């Protein structure tokens, strides 16, 4: 990013995140100003409709989003996708749909709104027909950013809200490989913001305390009856490495926004969509971290 930030100019047809990012003295990227041709190229296209049911068709847009709100919730794997191939130089492979992640995003957005924090969201439109050309938002090279409606959505969200309130991105995933922990991934923050480790440690500790309390209070257990808890140092941490593909939480961090990735085992996802009290406490934990950590740091 630092090398690309020294480049002169921004291409009008396919600007990259690095082209519009400039770093502050603290090492945190400044949020982009998307004016002119560069902004036009990155802004998401809009489909207006007066009938909500028209979204639920096979010809409707691939991505559904609402961008007004300082907390962004995303579920980039709520649809079966192909990753790799093409520009990555890797073999193509299928990434299966992570069940309930889009439902969790929408329910958490509503719960946060009821708490008093408007929430933005992006999810795949499950009613849209098959699409072989869809890029995995959690596996993008920088040269693919402008082609992804999800990455363009990040820019849209930032430009919509950055002047009004501090921003926080929460990315929701499902996992099946390990079932006793909710993985809290903050590695993009650690790797990209080396001078902000105190903030990252506080963010991690606050989220861990709040989510662990919700899991314990509502006895969220594995199939074998063991208590599920947060893992602060997971293998699935949201960071593929330097100079390679990026997760969507990593992309937000590159744009100067604090972002975390949650990987949830099946039992946690099932409880979130079936237990309103647990969902409400999970949302309160996110809201508490936003108000007590993120808002104070952003000022």
CSV table of C-alpha atoms in Angstrom, one decimal:
chain,number,residue,atom,x,y,z
A,1,UNK,CA,0.0,0.0,0.0
A,2,UNK,CA,2.8,2.4,0.9
A,3,UNK,CA,4.5,1.8,-2.4
A,4,UNK,CA,1.3,2.3,-4.3
A,5,UNK,CA,0.4,5.4,-2.3
A,6,UNK,CA,3.5,7.1,-3.8
A,7,UNK,CA,2.2,6.5,-7.4
A,8,UNK,CA,1.0,9.6,-9.2
A,9,UNK,CA,-2.6,9.9,-10.3
A,10,UNK,CA,-5.6,7.5,-10.2
A,11,UNK,CA,-6.8,5.7,-13.2
A,12,UNK,CA,-10.4,6.5,-14.2
A,13,UNK,CA,-11.4,3.1,-15.4
A,14,UNK,CA,-10.2,0.8,-12.6
A,15,UNK,CA,-8.7,2.6,-9.6
A,16,UNK,CA,-7.3,0.5,-6.8
A,17,UNK,CA,-7.7,1.0,-3.1
A,18,UNK,CA,-4.0,1.8,-2.7
A,19,UNK,CA,-4.3,4.6,-5.3
A,20,UNK,CA,-6.8,6.5,-3.2
A,21,UNK,CA,-5.4,5.7,0.2
A,22,UNK,CA,-2.9,8.1,1.9
A,23,UNK,CA,-1.5,7.3,5.3
A,24,UNK,CA,-1.6,9.6,8.2
A,25,UNK,CA,1.3,10.1,10.6
A,26,UNK,CA,0.1,7.2,12.8
A,27,UNK,CA,0.3,4.7,10.0
A,28,UNK,CA,-3.5,4.3,9.7
A,29,UNK,CA,-4.7,4.9,6.1
A,30,UNK,CA,-6.8,8.0,5.6
A,31,UNK,CA,-10.3,7.4,4.3
A,32,UNK,CA,-10.5,7.9,0.6
A,33,UNK,CA,-12.1,10.9,-1.2
A,34,UNK,CA,-13.9,9.5,-4.2
A,35,UNK,CA,-14.5,12.5,-6.4
A,36,UNK,CA,-14.3,12.8,-10.1
A,37,UNK,CA,-13.8,9.9,-12.5
A,38,UNK,CA,-12.2,7.7,-9.8
A,39,UNK,CA,-15.2,8.1,-7.6
A,40,UNK,CA,-17.6,7.3,-10.4
A,41,UNK,CA,-15.7,4.1,-11.2
A,42,UNK,CA,-15.9,2.9,-7.6
A,43,UNK,CA,-19.4,3.8,-6.7
A,44,UNK,CA,-21.8,0.9,-6.7
A,45,UNK,CA,-24.5,0.8,-9.3
A,46,UNK,CA,-28.0,1.3,-8.1
A,47,UNK,CA,-31.3,-0.5,-9.0
A,48,UNK,CA,-34.3,1.5,-7.9
A,49,UNK,CA,-37.6,-0.2,-7.3
A,50,UNK,CA,-40.9,0.7,-5.6
A,51,UNK,CA,-41.8,-2.9,-5.1
A,52,UNK,CA,-39.6,-4.9,-2.6
A,53,UNK,CA,-40.8,-8.2,-4.1
A,54,UNK,CA,-39.1,-7.3,-7.4
A,55,UNK,CA,-35.8,-7.9,-5.6
A,56,UNK,CA,-36.7,-11.5,-5.1
A,57,UNK,CA,-36.3,-12.7,-8.7
A,58,UNK,CA,-33.6,-14.5,-10.6
A,59,UNK,CA,-32.9,-11.3,-12.6
A,60,UNK,CA,-32.5,-9.1,-9.5
A,61,UNK,CA,-29.2,-7.6,-8.4
A,62,UNK,CA,-26.6,-10.0,-6.9
A,63,UNK,CA,-26.0,-7.9,-3.8
A,64,UNK,CA,-28.4,-6.3,-1.4
A,65,UNK,CA,-27.1,-3.5,0.8
A,66,UNK,CA,-28.1,-0.6,3.0
A,67,UNK,CA,-25.2,1.9,3.5
A,68,UNK,CA,-26.5,4.4,6.1
A,69,UNK,CA,-25.1,3.5,9.5
A,70,UNK,CA,-21.7,3.7,11.3
A,71,UNK,CA,-21.5,-0.1,11.9
A,72,UNK,CA,-21.3,-2.2,8.8
A,73,UNK,CA,-22.4,-5.9,9.0
A,74,UNK,CA,-21.4,-8.2,6.1
A,75,UNK,CA,-21.9,-11.9,5.1
A,76,UNK,CA,-19.7,-12.4,2.1
A,77,UNK,CA,-20.2,-16.2,2.1
A,78,UNK,CA,-24.0,-16.3,2.3
A,79,UNK,CA,-24.0,-17.8,-1.2
A,80,UNK,CA,-22.0,-20.6,-2.8
A,81,UNK,CA,-19.1,-19.0,-4.7
A,82,UNK,CA,-16.1,-20.0,-6.8
A,83,UNK,CA,-12.7,-18.7,-5.6
A,84,UNK,CA,-9.3,-18.8,-7.2
A,85,UNK,CA,-8.7,-19.1,-10.9
A,86,UNK,CA,-8.3,-16.1,-13.2
A,87,UNK,CA,-5.9,-13.4,-11.9
A,88,UNK,CA,-5.0,-15.4,-8.8
A,89,UNK,CA,-3.2,-18.0,-10.8
A,90,UNK,CA,-4.7,-20.7,-8.6
A,91,UNK,CA,-7.0,-23.6,-9.5
A,92,UNK,CA,-10.7,-22.7,-9.2
A,93,UNK,CA,-12.7,-24.3,-6.3
A,94,UNK,CA,-16.1,-24.0,-4.7
A,95,UNK,CA,-16.6,-22.2,-1.4
A,96,UNK,CA,-19.9,-23.5,0.1
A,97,UNK,CA,-22.6,-21.3,1.5
A,98,UNK,CA,-22.2,-20.5,5.2
A,99,UNK,CA,-25.7,-21.2,6.5
A,100,UNK,CA,-27.6,-18.5,8.4
A,101,UNK,CA,-24.9,-15.8,8.0
A,102,UNK,CA,-27.1,-13.4,6.0
A,103,UNK,CA,-30.0,-13.9,8.4
A,104,UNK,CA,-27.6,-13.1,11.3
A,105,UNK,CA,-26.4,-10.0,9.6
A,106,UNK,CA,-30.0,-8.7,9.0
A,107,UNK,CA,-31.2,-9.6,12.5
A,108,UNK,CA,-28.2,-8.0,14.1
A,109,UNK,CA,-28.7,-4.8,12.0
A,110,UNK,CA,-32.3,-4.6,13.3
A,111,UNK,CA,-31.2,-5.3,16.9
A,112,UNK,CA,-28.5,-2.5,16.7
A,113,UNK,CA,-31.1,-0.1,15.3
A,114,UNK,CA,-33.4,-0.9,18.2
A,115,UNK,CA,-30.5,-0.2,20.6
A,116,UNK,CA,-30.0,3.2,19.0
A,117,UNK,CA,-27.1,2.6,16.5
A,118,UNK,CA,-28.2,2.6,12.9
A,119,UNK,CA,-26.5,-0.3,11.1
A,120,UNK,CA,-25.5,-0.8,7.4
A,121,UNK,CA,-25.3,-4.2,5.8
A,122,UNK,CA,-24.3,-6.1,2.7
A,123,UNK,CA,-25.5,-9.6,1.8
A,124,UNK,CA,-25.8,-11.7,-1.3
A,125,UNK,CA,-29.3,-11.8,-2.8
A,126,UNK,CA,-30.1,-15.5,-2.6
A,127,UNK,CA,-33.0,-15.0,-5.1
A,128,UNK,CA,-30.7,-14.1,-7.9
A,129,UNK,CA,-29.9,-16.7,-10.5
A,130,UNK,CA,-26.6,-18.6,-10.9
A,131,UNK,CA,-23.6,-16.4,-11.7
A,132,UNK,CA,-20.3,-17.9,-12.6
A,133,UNK,CA,-18.6,-14.5,-12.8
A,134,UNK,CA,-19.1,-13.6,-9.1
A,135,UNK,CA,-15.9,-12.8,-7.3
A,136,UNK,CA,-15.4,-14.1,-3.7
A,137,UNK,CA,-15.4,-10.8,-1.7
A,138,UNK,CA,-13.1,-12.5,0.9
A,139,UNK,CA,-10.5,-13.5,-1.7
A,140,UNK,CA,-9.8,-10.5,-3.8
A,141,UNK,CA,-6.5,-9.3,-5.3
A,142,UNK,CA,-6.1,-5.5,-5.3
A,143,UNK,CA,-6.5,-5.4,-9.1
A,144,UNK,CA,-9.9,-7.0,-8.7
A,145,UNK,CA,-11.2,-4.4,-6.2
A,146,UNK,CA,-13.0,-2.2,-8.7
A,147,UNK,CA,-14.7,-5.2,-10.3
A,148,UNK,CA,-16.3,-6.3,-7.0
A,149,UNK,CA,-19.6,-4.8,-5.9
A,150,UNK,CA,-18.7,-5.7,-2.4
A,151,UNK,CA,-15.5,-3.6,-2.4
A,152,UNK,CA,-17.3,-0.8,-4.2
A,153,UNK,CA,-19.9,-1.1,-1.4
A,154,UNK,CA,-17.2,-0.5,1.2
A,155,UNK,CA,-16.4,2.8,-0.5
A,156,UNK,CA,-20.1,3.7,-0.7
A,157,UNK,CA,-20.5,3.0,3.0
A,158,UNK,CA,-17.5,5.0,4.0
A,159,UNK,CA,-18.4,8.0,1.9
A,160,UNK,CA,-22.0,7.9,3.2
A,161,UNK,CA,-21.0,7.9,6.9
A,162,UNK,CA,-17.4,9.0,7.5
A,163,UNK,CA,-18.4,12.7,8.1
A,164,UNK,CA,-21.1,11.8,10.7
A,165,UNK,CA,-19.7,9.1,13.0
A,166,UNK,CA,-16.8,6.8,13.7
A,167,UNK,CA,-17.0,3.6,11.6
A,168,UNK,CA,-16.7,-0.1,12.5
A,169,UNK,CA,-17.0,-3.1,10.2
A,170,UNK,CA,-18.1,-6.5,11.6
A,171,UNK,CA,-17.8,-9.4,9.1
A,172,UNK,CA,-19.8,-12.6,9.8
A,173,UNK,CA,-18.7,-16.1,8.7
A,174,UNK,CA,-19.6,-19.7,9.5
A,175,UNK,CA,-17.1,-22.5,10.1
A,176,UNK,CA,-17.4,-26.3,10.6
A,177,UNK,CA,-13.7,-27.2,11.2
A,178,UNK,CA,-13.7,-26.5,15.0
A,179,UNK,CA,-16.9,-26.3,17.1
A,180,UNK,CA,-15.9,-25.0,20.6
A,181,UNK,CA,-15.0,-21.4,19.7
A,182,UNK,CA,-16.1,-18.3,18.0
A,183,UNK,CA,-13.0,-17.1,16.2
A,184,UNK,CA,-12.4,-13.4,16.6
A,185,UNK,CA,-10.1,-12.3,13.7
A,186,UNK,CA,-8.2,-9.0,14.1
A,187,UNK,CA,-5.0,-9.9,12.2
A,188,UNK,CA,-5.4,-7.3,9.5
A,189,UNK,CA,-5.4,-4.6,12.1
A,190,UNK,CA,-2.3,-6.1,13.7
A,191,UNK,CA,-0.5,-6.4,10.4
A,192,UNK,CA,-1.6,-3.1,8.8
A,193,UNK,CA,-1.6,-0.8,11.8
A,194,UNK,CA,1.6,-1.5,13.6
A,195,UNK,CA,1.3,1.8,15.7
A,196,UNK,CA,-2.2,1.0,16.9
A,197,UNK,CA,-1.6,-2.2,18.9
A,198,UNK,CA,-2.9,-0.6,22.1
A,199,UNK,CA,-6.2,0.1,20.3
A,200,UNK,CA,-6.3,-3.4,18.8
A,201,UNK,CA,-5.7,-5.0,22.2
A,202,UNK,CA,-8.4,-3.0,23.8
A,203,UNK,CA,-10.9,-3.7,21.0
A,204,UNK,CA,-10.1,-7.4,21.2
A,205,UNK,CA,-10.4,-7.6,25.0
A,206,UNK,CA,-13.7,-5.6,25.0
A,207,UNK,CA,-15.3,-7.7,22.3
A,208,UNK,CA,-14.1,-11.0,23.9
A,209,UNK,CA,-15.6,-10.0,27.3
A,210,UNK,CA,-18.9,-9.0,25.9
A,211,UNK,CA,-19.4,-12.0,23.5
A,212,UNK,CA,-18.1,-14.5,26.1
A,213,UNK,CA,-20.7,-13.2,28.6
A,214,UNK,CA,-23.5,-13.6,26.0
A,215,UNK,CA,-22.4,-17.1,25.2
A,216,UNK,CA,-22.2,-18.1,28.9
A,217,UNK,CA,-25.4,-16.3,30.0
A,218,UNK,CA,-27.4,-18.2,27.3
A,219,UNK,CA,-25.6,-21.5,27.7
A,220,UNK,CA,-24.5,-21.7,24.1
A,221,UNK,CA,-23.1,-25.3,24.1
A,222,UNK,CA,-21.6,-27.6,21.5
A,223,UNK,CA,-23.4,-30.8,20.5
A,224,UNK,CA,-21.4,-32.6,23.2
A,225,UNK,CA,-22.5,-30.1,25.9
A,226,UNK,CA,-19.3,-28.1,26.2
A,227,UNK,CA,-19.4,-24.3,26.6
A,228,UNK,CA,-18.5,-22.3,23.5
A,229,UNK,CA,-16.3,-19.3,24.0
A,230,UNK,CA,-14.3,-16.7,22.0
A,231,UNK,CA,-10.8,-17.6,20.6
A,232,UNK,CA,-8.8,-14.4,20.4
A,233,UNK,CA,-5.9,-16.0,18.5
A,234,UNK,CA,-7.6,-18.2,15.9
A,235,UNK,CA,-6.2,-19.8,12.7
A,236,UNK,CA,-9.1,-18.2,10.7
A,237,UNK,CA,-8.1,-14.6,11.5
A,238,UNK,CA,-9.0,-12.7,8.3
A,239,UNK,CA,-5.5,-12.1,6.9
A,240,UNK,CA,-4.1,-14.0,4.0
A,241,UNK,CA,-0.7,-12.3,4.1
A,242,UNK,CA,1.0,-9.3,2.4
A,243,UNK,CA,0.9,-8.7,-1.3
A,244,UNK,CA,-1.8,-11.4,-2.0
A,245,UNK,CA,-5.5,-11.8,-1.8
A,246,UNK,CA,-7.5,-10.0,0.8
A,247,UNK,CA,-10.5,-10.6,3.0
A,248,UNK,CA,-13.3,-8.0,3.1
A,249,UNK,CA,-12.3,-7.1,6.7
A,250,UNK,CA,-8.7,-6.6,5.5
A,251,UNK,CA,-10.0,-4.3,2.7
A,252,UNK,CA,-11.8,-2.1,5.3
A,253,UNK,CA,-8.6,-1.9,7.4
A,254,UNK,CA,-6.7,-0.8,4.3
A,255,UNK,CA,-9.3,2.0,3.9
A,256,UNK,CA,-8.7,3.2,7.5
A,257,UNK,CA,-11.7,1.5,9.2
A,258,UNK,CA,-11.4,-0.9,12.2
A,259,UNK,CA,-12.8,-4.3,11.2
A,260,UNK,CA,-13.1,-7.7,12.7
A,261,UNK,CA,-14.0,-11.1,11.4
A,262,UNK,CA,-16.2,-13.6,13.3
A,263,UNK,CA,-16.1,-17.3,12.4
A,264,UNK,CA,-19.0,-19.0,14.1
A,265,UNK,CA,-19.6,-22.8,14.5
A,266,UNK,CA,-23.0,-24.1,13.5
A,267,UNK,CA,-24.5,-24.1,17.1
A,268,UNK,CA,-23.8,-20.4,17.5
A,269,UNK,CA,-25.4,-19.5,14.2
A,270,UNK,CA,-28.4,-21.7,15.0
A,271,UNK,CA,-28.9,-20.0,18.4
A,272,UNK,CA,-28.5,-16.5,17.0
A,273,UNK,CA,-31.4,-17.0,14.6
A,274,UNK,CA,-33.6,-18.9,17.0
A,275,UNK,CA,-33.0,-17.1,20.3
A,276,UNK,CA,-34.0,-13.4,20.3
A,277,UNK,CA,-32.5,-12.9,23.9
A,278,UNK,CA,-29.1,-14.3,22.8
A,279,UNK,CA,-29.2,-12.2,19.6
A,280,UNK,CA,-30.0,-9.1,21.6
A,281,UNK,CA,-27.1,-9.6,24.0
A,282,UNK,CA,-24.7,-10.3,21.1
A,283,UNK,CA,-25.8,-7.0,19.5
A,284,UNK,CA,-25.4,-5.2,22.9
A,285,UNK,CA,-21.8,-6.5,23.0
A,286,UNK,CA,-21.1,-5.1,19.6
A,287,UNK,CA,-22.8,-1.8,20.5
A,288,UNK,CA,-20.8,-1.6,23.8
A,289,UNK,CA,-17.5,-2.1,22.0
A,290,UNK,CA,-18.4,0.5,19.4
A,291,UNK,CA,-19.4,3.1,22.0
A,292,UNK,CA,-16.7,2.5,24.5
A,293,UNK,CA,-13.7,1.6,22.3
A,294,UNK,CA,-14.2,2.5,18.6
A,295,UNK,CA,-15.9,5.9,19.1
A,296,UNK,CA,-13.3,7.1,21.6
A,297,UNK,CA,-10.4,6.0,19.4
A,298,UNK,CA,-11.8,7.6,16.3
A,299,UNK,CA,-12.1,11.0,18.0
